[in-house]
XYZ file of C-alpha atoms in Angstrom:
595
model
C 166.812 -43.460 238.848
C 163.273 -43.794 239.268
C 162.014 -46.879 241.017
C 158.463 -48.647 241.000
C 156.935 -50.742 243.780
C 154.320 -53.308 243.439
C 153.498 -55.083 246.608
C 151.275 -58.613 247.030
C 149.296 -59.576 249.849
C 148.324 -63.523 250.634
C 144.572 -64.088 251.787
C 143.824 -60.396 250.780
C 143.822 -59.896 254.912
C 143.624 -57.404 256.495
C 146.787 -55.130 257.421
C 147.271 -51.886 258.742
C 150.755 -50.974 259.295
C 151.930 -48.859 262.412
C 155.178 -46.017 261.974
C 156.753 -43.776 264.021
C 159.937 -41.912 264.477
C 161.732 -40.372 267.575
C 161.614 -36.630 267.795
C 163.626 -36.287 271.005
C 165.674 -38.378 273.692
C 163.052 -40.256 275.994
C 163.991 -42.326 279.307
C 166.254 -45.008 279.653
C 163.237 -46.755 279.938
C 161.042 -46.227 276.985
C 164.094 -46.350 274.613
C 164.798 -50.055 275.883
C 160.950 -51.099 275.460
C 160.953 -49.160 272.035
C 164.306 -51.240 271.244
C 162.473 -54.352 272.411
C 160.013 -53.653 269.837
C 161.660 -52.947 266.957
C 164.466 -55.580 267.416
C 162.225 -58.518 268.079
C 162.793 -61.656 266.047
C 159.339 -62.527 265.504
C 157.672 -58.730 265.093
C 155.195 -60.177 262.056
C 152.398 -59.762 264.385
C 153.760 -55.759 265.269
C 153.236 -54.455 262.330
C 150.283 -55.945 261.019
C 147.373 -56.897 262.086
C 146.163 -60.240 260.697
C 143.479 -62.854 261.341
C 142.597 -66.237 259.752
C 144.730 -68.711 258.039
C 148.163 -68.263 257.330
C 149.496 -69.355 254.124
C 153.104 -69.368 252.678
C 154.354 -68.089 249.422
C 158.077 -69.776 248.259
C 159.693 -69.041 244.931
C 162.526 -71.219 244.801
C 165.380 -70.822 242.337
C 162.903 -69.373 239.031
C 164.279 -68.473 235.933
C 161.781 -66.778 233.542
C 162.308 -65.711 229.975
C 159.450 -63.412 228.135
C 159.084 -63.898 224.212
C 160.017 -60.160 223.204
C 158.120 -60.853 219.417
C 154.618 -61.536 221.570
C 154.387 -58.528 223.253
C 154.160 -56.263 220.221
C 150.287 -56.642 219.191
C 149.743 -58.284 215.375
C 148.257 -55.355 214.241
C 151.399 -53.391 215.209
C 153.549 -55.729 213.232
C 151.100 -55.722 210.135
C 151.697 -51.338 210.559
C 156.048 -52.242 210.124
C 155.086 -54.915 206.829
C 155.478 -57.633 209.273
C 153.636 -60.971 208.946
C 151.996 -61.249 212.383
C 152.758 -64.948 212.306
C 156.429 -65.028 212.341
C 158.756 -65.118 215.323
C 161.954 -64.837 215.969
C 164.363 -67.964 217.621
C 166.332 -65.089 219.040
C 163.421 -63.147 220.913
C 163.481 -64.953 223.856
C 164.999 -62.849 226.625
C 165.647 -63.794 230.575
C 163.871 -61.252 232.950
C 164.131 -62.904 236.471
C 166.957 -65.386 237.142
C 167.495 -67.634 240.224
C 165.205 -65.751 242.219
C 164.332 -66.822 246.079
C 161.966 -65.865 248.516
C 159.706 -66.540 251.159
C 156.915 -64.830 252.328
C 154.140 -65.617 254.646
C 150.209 -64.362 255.625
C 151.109 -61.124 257.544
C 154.395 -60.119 256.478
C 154.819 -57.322 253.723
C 157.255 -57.772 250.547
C 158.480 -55.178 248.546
C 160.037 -55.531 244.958
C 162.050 -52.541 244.211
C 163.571 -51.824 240.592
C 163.907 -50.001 237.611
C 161.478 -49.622 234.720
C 161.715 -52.855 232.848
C 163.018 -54.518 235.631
C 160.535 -57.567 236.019
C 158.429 -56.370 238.835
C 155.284 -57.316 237.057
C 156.567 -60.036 234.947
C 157.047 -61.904 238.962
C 153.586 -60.709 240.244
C 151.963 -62.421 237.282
C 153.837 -65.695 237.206
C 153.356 -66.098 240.492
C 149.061 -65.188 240.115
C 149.449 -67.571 236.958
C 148.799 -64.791 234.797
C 151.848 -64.931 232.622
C 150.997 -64.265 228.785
C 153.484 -64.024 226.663
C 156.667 -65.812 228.897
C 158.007 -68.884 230.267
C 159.111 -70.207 233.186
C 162.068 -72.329 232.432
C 163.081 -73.481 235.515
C 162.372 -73.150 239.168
C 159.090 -74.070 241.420
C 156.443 -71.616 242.954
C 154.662 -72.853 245.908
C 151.613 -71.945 248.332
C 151.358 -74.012 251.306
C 153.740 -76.358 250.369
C 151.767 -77.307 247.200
C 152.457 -76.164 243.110
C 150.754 -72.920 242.235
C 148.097 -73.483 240.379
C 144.841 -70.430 239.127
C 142.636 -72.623 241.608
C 144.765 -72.037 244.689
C 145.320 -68.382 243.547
C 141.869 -67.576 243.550
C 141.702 -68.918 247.322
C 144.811 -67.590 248.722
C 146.381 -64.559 246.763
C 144.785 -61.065 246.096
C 146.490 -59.052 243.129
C 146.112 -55.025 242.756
C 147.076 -54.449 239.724
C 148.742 -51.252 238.752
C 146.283 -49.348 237.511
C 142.926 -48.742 238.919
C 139.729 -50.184 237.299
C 136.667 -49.327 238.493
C 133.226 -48.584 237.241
C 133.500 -44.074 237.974
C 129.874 -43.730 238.747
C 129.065 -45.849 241.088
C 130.356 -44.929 244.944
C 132.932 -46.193 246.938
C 130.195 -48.616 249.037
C 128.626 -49.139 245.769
C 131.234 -50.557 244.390
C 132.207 -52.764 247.420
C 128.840 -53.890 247.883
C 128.966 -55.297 244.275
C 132.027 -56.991 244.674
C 130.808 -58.630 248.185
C 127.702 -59.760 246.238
C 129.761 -61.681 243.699
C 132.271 -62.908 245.565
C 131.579 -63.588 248.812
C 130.221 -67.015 249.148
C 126.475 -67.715 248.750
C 125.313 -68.521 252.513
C 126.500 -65.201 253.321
C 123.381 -62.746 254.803
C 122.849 -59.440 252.963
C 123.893 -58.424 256.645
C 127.066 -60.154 256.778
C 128.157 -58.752 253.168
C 127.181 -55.245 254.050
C 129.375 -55.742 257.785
C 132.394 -56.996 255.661
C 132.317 -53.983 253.310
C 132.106 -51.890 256.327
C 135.130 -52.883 258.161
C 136.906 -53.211 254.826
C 136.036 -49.410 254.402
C 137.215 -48.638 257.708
C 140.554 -50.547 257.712
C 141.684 -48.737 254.181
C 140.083 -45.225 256.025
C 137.732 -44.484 253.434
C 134.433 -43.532 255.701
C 134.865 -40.017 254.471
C 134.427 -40.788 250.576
C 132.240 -43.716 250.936
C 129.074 -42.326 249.611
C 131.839 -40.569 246.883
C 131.542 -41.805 242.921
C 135.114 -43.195 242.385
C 135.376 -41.073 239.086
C 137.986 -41.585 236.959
C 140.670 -39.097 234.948
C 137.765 -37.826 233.201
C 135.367 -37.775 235.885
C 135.329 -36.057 238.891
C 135.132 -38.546 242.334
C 137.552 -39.283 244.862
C 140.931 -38.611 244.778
C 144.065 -40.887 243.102
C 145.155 -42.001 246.564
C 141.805 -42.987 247.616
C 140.749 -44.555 244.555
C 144.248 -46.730 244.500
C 142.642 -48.161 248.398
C 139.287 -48.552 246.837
C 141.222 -50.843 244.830
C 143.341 -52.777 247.143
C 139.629 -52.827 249.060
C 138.050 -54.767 245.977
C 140.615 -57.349 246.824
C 140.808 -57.302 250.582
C 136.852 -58.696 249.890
C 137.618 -61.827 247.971
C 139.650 -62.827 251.794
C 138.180 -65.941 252.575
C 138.857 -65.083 256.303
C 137.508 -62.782 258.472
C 138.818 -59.181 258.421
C 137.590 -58.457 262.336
C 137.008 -62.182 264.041
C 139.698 -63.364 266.484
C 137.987 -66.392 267.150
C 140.605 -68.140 264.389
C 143.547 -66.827 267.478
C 144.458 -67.939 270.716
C 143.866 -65.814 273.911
C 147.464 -65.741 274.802
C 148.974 -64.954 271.095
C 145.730 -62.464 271.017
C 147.072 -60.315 274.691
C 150.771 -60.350 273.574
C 149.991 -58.946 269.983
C 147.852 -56.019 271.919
C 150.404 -55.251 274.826
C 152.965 -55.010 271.971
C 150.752 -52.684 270.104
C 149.767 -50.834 273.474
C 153.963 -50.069 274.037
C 154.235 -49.165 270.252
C 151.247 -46.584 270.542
C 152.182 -45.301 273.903
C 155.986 -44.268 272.623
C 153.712 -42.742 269.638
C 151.677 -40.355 271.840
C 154.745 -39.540 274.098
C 156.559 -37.945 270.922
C 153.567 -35.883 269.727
C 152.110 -35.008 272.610
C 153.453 -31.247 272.602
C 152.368 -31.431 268.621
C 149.360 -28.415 267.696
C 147.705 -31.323 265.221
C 144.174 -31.501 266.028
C 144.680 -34.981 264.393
C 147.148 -36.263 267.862
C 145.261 -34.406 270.595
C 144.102 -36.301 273.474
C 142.176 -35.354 275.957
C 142.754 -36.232 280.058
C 142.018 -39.502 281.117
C 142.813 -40.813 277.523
C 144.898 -43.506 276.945
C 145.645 -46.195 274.449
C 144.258 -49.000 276.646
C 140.892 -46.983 276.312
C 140.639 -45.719 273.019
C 141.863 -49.404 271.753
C 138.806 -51.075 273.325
C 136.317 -48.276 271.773
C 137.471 -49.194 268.504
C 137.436 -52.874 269.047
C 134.151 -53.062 270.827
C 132.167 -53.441 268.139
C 133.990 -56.274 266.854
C 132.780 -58.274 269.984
C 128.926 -57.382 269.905
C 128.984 -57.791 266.055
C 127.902 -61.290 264.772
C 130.794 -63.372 263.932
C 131.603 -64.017 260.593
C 133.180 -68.077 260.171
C 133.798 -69.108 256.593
C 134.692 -72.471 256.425
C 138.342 -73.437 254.102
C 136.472 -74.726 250.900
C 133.610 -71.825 251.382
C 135.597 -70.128 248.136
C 134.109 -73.086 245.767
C 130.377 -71.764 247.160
C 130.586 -68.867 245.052
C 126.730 -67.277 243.423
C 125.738 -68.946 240.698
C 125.162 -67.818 237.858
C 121.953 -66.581 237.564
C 122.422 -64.594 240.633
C 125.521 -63.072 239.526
C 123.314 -61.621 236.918
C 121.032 -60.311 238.962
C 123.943 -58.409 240.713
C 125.538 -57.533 237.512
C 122.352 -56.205 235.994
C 121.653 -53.779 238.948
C 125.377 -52.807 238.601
C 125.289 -52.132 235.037
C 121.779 -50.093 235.522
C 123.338 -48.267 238.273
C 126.641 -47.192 236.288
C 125.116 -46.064 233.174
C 121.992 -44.070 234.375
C 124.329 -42.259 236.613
C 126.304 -40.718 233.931
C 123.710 -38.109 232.922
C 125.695 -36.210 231.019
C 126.137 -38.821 228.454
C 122.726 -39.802 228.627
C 121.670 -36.022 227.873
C 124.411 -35.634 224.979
C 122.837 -38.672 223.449
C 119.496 -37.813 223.871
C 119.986 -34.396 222.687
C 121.442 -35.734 219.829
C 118.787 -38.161 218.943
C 116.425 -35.029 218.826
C 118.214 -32.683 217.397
C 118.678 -35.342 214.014
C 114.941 -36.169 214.394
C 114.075 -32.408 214.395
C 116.121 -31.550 211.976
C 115.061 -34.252 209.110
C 111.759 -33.592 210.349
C 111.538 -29.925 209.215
C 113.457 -30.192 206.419
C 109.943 -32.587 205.054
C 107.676 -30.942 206.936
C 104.810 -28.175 205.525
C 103.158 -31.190 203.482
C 100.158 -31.839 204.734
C 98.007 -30.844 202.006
C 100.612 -31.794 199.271
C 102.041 -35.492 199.558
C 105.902 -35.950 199.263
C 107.194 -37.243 196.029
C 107.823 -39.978 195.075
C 111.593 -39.178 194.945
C 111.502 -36.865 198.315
C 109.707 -39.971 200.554
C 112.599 -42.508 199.051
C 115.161 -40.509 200.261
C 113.416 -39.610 203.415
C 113.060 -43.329 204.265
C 116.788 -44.003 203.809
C 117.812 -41.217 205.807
C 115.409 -42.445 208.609
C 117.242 -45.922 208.559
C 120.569 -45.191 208.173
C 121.804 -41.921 209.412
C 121.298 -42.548 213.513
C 122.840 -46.189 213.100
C 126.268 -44.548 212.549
C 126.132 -42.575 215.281
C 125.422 -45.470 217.594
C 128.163 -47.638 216.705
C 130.843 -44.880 217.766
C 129.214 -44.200 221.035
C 128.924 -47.963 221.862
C 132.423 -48.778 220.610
C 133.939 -46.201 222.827
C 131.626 -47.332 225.527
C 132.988 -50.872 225.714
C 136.695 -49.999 225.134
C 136.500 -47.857 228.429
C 135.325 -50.730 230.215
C 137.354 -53.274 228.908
C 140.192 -52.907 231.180
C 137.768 -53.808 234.160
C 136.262 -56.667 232.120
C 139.891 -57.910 231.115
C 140.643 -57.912 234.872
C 137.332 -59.261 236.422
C 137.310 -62.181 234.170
C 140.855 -63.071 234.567
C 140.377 -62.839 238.300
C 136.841 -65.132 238.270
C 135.198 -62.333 239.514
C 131.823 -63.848 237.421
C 132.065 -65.529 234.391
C 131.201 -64.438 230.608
C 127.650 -65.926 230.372
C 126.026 -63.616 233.254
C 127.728 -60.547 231.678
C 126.950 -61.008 228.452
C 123.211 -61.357 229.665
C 123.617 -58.219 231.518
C 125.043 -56.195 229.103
C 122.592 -56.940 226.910
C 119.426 -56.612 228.937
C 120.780 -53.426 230.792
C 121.158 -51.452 227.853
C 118.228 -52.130 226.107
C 116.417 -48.565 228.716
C 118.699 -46.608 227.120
C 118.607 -48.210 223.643
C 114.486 -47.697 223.868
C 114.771 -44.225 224.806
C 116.638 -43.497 222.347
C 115.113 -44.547 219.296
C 111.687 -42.591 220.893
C 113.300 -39.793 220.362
C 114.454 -40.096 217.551
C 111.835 -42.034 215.296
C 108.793 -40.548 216.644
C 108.775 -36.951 215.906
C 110.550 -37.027 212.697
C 107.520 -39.794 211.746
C 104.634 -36.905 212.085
C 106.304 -33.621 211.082
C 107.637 -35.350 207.909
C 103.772 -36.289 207.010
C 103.945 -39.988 206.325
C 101.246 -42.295 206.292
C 98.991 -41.377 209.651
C 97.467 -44.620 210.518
C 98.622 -45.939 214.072
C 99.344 -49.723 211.878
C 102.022 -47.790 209.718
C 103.287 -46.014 212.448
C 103.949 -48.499 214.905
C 105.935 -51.034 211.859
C 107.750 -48.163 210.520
C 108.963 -47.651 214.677
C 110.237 -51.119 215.265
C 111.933 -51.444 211.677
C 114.016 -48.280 213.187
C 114.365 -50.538 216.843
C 115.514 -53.012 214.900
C 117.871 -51.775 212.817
C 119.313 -49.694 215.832
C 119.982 -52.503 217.636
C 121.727 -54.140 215.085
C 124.132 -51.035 214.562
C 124.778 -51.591 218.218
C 124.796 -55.470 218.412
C 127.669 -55.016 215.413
C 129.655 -52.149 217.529
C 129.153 -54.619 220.483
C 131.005 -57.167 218.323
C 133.615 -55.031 216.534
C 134.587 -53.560 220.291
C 135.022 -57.180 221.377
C 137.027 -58.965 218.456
C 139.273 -56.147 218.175
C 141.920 -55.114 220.847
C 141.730 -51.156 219.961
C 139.226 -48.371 219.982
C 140.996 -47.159 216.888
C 140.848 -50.283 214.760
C 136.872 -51.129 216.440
C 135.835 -47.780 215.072
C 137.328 -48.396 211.755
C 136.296 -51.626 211.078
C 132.820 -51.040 212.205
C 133.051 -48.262 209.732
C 134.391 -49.881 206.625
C 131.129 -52.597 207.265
C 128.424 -49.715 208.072
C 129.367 -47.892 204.360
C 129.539 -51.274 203.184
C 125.837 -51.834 204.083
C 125.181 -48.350 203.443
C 126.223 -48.571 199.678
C 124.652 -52.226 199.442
C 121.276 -50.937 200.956
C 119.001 -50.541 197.224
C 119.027 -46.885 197.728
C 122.453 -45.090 196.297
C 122.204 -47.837 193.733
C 119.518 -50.323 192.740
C 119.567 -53.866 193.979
C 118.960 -55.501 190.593
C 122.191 -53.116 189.327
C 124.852 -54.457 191.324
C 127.258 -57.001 190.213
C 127.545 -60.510 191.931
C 129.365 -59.617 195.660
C 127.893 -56.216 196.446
C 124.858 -57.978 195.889
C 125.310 -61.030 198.092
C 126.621 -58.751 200.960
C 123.485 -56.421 200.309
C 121.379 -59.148 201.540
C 123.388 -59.093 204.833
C 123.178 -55.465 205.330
C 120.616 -54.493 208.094
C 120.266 -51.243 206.203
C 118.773 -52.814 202.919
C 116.169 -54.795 204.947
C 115.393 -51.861 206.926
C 114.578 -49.416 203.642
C 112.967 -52.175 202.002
C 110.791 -53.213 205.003
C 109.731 -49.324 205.317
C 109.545 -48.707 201.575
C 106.765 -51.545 201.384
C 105.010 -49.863 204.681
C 104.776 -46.401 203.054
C 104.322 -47.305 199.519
C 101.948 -50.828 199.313
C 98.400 -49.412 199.887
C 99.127 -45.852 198.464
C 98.614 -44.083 194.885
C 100.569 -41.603 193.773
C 99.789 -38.598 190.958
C 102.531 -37.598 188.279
C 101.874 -34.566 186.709
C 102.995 -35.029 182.972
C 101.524 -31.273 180.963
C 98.073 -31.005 181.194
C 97.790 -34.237 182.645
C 98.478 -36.644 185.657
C 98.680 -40.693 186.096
C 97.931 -42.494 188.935
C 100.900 -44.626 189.992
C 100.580 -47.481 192.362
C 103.102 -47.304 195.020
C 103.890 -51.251 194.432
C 104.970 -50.146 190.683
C 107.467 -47.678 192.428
C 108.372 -50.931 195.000
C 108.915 -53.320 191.938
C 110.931 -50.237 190.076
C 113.678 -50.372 193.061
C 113.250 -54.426 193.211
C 112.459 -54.139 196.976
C 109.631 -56.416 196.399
C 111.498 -59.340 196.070
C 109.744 -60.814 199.652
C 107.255 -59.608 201.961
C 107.289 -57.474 204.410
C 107.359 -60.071 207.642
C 111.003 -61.154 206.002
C 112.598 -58.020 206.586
C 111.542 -58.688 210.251
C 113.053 -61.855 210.241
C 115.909 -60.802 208.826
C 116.879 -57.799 211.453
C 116.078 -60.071 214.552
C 118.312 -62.905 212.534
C 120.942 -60.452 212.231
C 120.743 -59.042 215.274
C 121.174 -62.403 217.254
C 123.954 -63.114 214.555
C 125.904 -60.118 215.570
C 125.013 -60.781 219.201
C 126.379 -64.443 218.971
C 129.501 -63.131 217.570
C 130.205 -60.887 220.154
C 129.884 -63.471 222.640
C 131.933 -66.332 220.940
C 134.666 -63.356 221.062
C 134.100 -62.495 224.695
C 134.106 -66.176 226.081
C 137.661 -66.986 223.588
C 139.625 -63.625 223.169
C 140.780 -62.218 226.474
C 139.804 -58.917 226.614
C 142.787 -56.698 227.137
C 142.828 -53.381 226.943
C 145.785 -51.326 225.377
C 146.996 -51.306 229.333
C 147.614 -54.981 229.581
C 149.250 -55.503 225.550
C-alpha cells in the first residue's frame, strides 16, 4: 500500500539529522557508548541541531469532519446539472478522530498513512488553514495557548506538498527575496544575505545556488533539490537564529557536541575502509577538528538577536513593493524564450498586415480597404494577449495562493507590482507591433497622426490585458479564464461598429458596444485617419470628392470627439484593473492544486 509523509517543523529551525548503521562488530567499548547514544531518554538534542526558543505543539483529543459537497468546485457541479448552492445534510464525513500528540521545537513527527488518510486535512487545521471542514471537538495548542493564524505565523513553518517557486530566478535569488520580505525590517542587507547563506548551507544547496529552480517545464535544479529550496523558503521566516548559540547555555552547549563527537566518531570507524571519496580522511583528521572548521565561522560572524515580538516588525508596504517589483522584473525578463515567442509574434502579425496594404504610396487606400485595415490594427493582437496573460497568471497562482495565505506580503504591494512590472514588456510589445505595420500600410505620415493612432493601440492593449488580468483572477481555472475572456473579447469584437454599424444594432448589443474597448479604439482611429482627409470616388468618367467626416458620420463613429475615446480606454482600463483587484484581495486564489 503506498504511504505518504508530510512532516511539520515548529520555529522553521534549523535541523540536520545525523544516521548511521553498523557494518561490523566493534569493541565492547564503542558498542556500549553507541548504546548510550541511541538509548538515551532525552536524545532531542542528538539528532537535531536546534537553537532559539522552544515552543510546544499539543493536539488534544480532535475530532474533525470535512464537508465532502465543498470540495467539489461549483463549476464542477454546474458540469453534473447541479445547483452549486445546494448541500447535502449527509456530506459531512469524520477524517481524524480523538487524535493526541505532543511535539516540541527540535523533535521530528512523522504522519504516516494511506491516500485519503487525513495527513493534510491535520497539517492544515493545525496552520489554521482548514477550508472546507470542521473541527468538532478537541483543542490545539502552542505554548500552552489556543492556536490562532497570529501565533502560526510566529511559531510554525508549513511546506506544503508541492513546490512553488518562481523557475527563473536562482536558488539565492529566490532566498534573498524571501529574506527581504520576511525578515524583520531592522535587519542589515548583511544580516539577510548571512541568514540565506547558512540556510543554503544547512539544506546543502551551495552547489545549485547560482541554479534557476526551473520547474517541470523548465530546466533548473533537480526535484530533490528544489523540494529543500522549499523547506529553505520556510526555514527563513524562523524568528530565531539558525547559527547563534548565544540563546544556549555553555554546559547544555559541550554535552550536545561531545554527544555529537561519539555519534560521528562510531560513523568514521565503520567507513573508514570505504573507497568513497565522499568519507576519506586524511591523517591527523578527526571530528574534534573538522567540527570546529565548520563552526568557526559562526563565532567571528556578527550575531544575529531577534527579539520575541520582532515578527510584528515586518517591511511595510511600500518596501515590500520595492522587493516584489525587482522580483517580478527579474522572473519575467529571464524567461527569454517567451519573451522572443512573443515578440516574434508581434512582428510577424505587424509584417504580415503590413504587406498585405503595402505598394500604395502613390495610390491612397480605399475607403473600404483603410476601414478594414483600422479594425484589424485594433483588434486582432488584443486576442492574442489575453491567452498569453491568462496562462501567465494561472501558472503563478499556486505561489500567489500560498504566499498570501502564509502573509508572505499582502495584496496591495502585489497588485502594484504586477502592474508596474509588466508594463516593459507590455511597451515592447505594442512597438513592435504598431509601428511598422503604421508605415508600410501608407497611412497618414504626419508624426501628430502617428503618435495618436500608437497610443489608441497602447491603450486598447492594455485593456485586453487588464481584462485577462481580471478573468485569470475571478475564475479558479485556466480553462474557464480563457473561455470567458473569450466569449467577452467576440462580444466586443461584434459590438465594435465595424462587422455591423453602430446605429444598426438593437437595444443590448448596443449598450454593451459602448463598453467594448474595441469600438472606442476603431472609432478613435477612424476619426484620426479620416477627419482632415478627402477622398476621390471614381463614378464613369467622373470622380467626387468625399470628405472623410461624411464616411465618419456614414458608420456613426462621430457621435463624440476624439479625446472621449481616450477617456474611455484609460476608464476602462482602470475599470478592469479595479476588478481584478477587488477579486484578488476577496477570492483566495487557489489553484486547481489546492481545490
Amino acid at each position: 500500500m503506498k504511504e505518504d509523509i508530510e512532516t511539520i517543523s515548529l520555529d522553521s529551525a534549523s535541523w540536520s539529522q545525523v544516521a548511521c548503521e553498523d557494518v561490523m562488530t566493534k569493541a565492547q567499548n564503542a558498542e556500549d557508548a553507541q548504546d548510550a547514544i541511541f538509548r538515551s531518554e532525552d536524545d532531542n538534542s542528538l539528532y537535531f541541531t536546534y537553537s532559539g526558543k522552544s515552543n510546544i505543539l499539543e493536539v488534544k483529543e480532535l475530532n474533525y469532519q470535512v464537508n465532502m459537497a465543498s470540495q467539489i468546485t461549483w463549476y464542477e457541479n454546474l458540469a453534473q446539472m447541479k445547483m452549486p448552492w445546494k448541500s447535502d445534510p449527509h456530506s459531512h464525513v469524520p477524517i481524524i478522530q480523538h487524535l493526541n500528540l505532543k511535539v516540541q521545537s527540535g523533535q521530528m513527527l512523522a504522519v504516516i498513512g494511506s491516500t485519503a488518510g487525513g495527513k493534510t486535512s491535520l497539517l492544515d487545521v493545525i496552520t489554521c488553514r482548514d477550508h472546507g471542514g470542521k473541527v468538532t471537538t478537541g483543542q490545539i495548542m502552542i505554548n500552552n495557548k489556543p492556536c490562532t493564524p497570529q501565533l502560526v505565523k510566529k511559531c510554525i513553518a508549513h511546506v506544503r506538498q508541492d513546490d512553488r517557486l518562481l523557475p527563473h530566478l536562482t536558488v539565492r535569488e529566490t532566498l534573498l527575496f524571501v529574506a527581504k520580505l520576511r525578515l524583520p525590517k531592522f535587519f542589515s542587507d548583511s544580516q539577510r544575505k548571512k541568514r540565506v547563506e547558512d540556510v543554503i548551507a544547512e539544506l546543502r544547496l551551495r552547489q545549485c545556488a547560482n541554479t534557476r529552480v526551473g520547474n517541470e517545464y523548465l530546466r533548473g535544479v533537480s526535484g530533490g533539490e528544489r523540494r529543500r529550496v522549499s523547506i529553505a523558503v520556510q526555514l527563513l521566516w524562523n524568528p530565531v537564529d539558525l547559527t547563534s548559540i548565544d540563546k544556549q547555555t555553555a554546559e547544555k552547549e559541550m554535552e550536545s557536541r561531545e554527544r555529537a563527537n561519539t555519534l560521528a566518531n562510531l560513523f568514521l570507524e565503520n567507513v573508514k575502509d570505504f573507497d568513497d571519496f565522499l568519507w576519506k580522511t586524511t591523517e591527523g583528521d578527526n571530528v574534534a577538528n573538522t567540527l570546529s572548521k565548520q563552526r568557526s565561522h559562526v563565532n567571528s560572524a556578527e550575531a544575529i538577536n531577534m527579539p520575541h515580538h520582532s515578527c510584528d516588525q515586518l517591511p511595510g508596504t511600500l518596501k515590500q513593493f520595492t522587493i516584489l517589483l525587482r522580483r517580478q522584473v527579474s522572473n519575467d525578463f529571464r524567461d527569454l524564450p517567451t519573451l522572443l515567442i512573443h515578440g516574434f509574434e508581434a512582428l510577424f502579425m505587424s509584417l504580415l498586415i503590413g504587406f498585405l496594404y503595402y505598394g500604395h504610396e502613390k495610390t491612397r487606400l480605399s475607403i473600404r480597404d483603410t476601414t478594414a485595415l483600422l479594425y484589424m490594427i485594433g483588434a486582432l493582437i488584443p486576442f492574442t494577449v489575453i491567452l498569453d496573460v491568462i496562462a501567465k497568471c494561472h501558472s503563478e497562482r499556486a505561489m500567489l495562493y500560498h504566499d498570501l495565505e502564509g502573509g508572505m506580503y499582502s495584496v496591495s504591494p502585489y497588485f502594484f507590482a504586477k502592474i508596474l512590472g509588466e508594463l516593459p514588456e507590455h511597451c515592447g510589445f505594442v512597438i513592435i507591433y504598431a509601428v511598422p505595420i503604421y508605415w508600410l500600410s501608407n497611412l497618414v505620415p504626419e508624426v501628430e497622426h502617428f503618435l495618436l493612432n500608437f497610443l489608441l493601440v497602447w491603450l486598447a492593449v492594455y485593456s485586453a490585458r487588464a481584462m485577462a488580468l481580471w478573468m485569470a483572477a475571478l475564475l479558479p481555472t485556466l480553462q474557464l479564464a480563457a473561455f470567458f475572456g473569450n466569449v467577452i473579447f467576440t462580444a466586443f469584437y461584434m459590438s465594435g461598429g465595424f462587422v455591423i454599424s453602430l446605429k444598426n444594432l438593437w437595444t443590448v448589443p448596443y449598450w454593451f458596444s459602448r463598453i467594448s474597448f474595441l469600438r472606442w479604439n476603431f472609432q478613435g482611429m477612424m476619426q484620426i485617419q479620416f477627419t482632415d482627409t478627402t477622398y476621390e470616388m471614381p463614378f464613369g468618367n467622373f470622380s467626387f470628392q468625399i470628405p472623410g467626416k461624411l464616411v465618419i458620420q456614414s458608420m456613426d463613429l462621430d457621435s463624440h470627439p476624439l479625446y472621449m475615446s481616450y477617456i474611455v480606454l484609460t476608464s476602462t482600463i482602470g475599470t478592469f484593473l479595479f476588478l481584478y483587484y477587488l477579486c484578488l484581495r476577496f477570492i483566495k486564489q487557489k489553484s486547481t492544486q489546492d481545490w
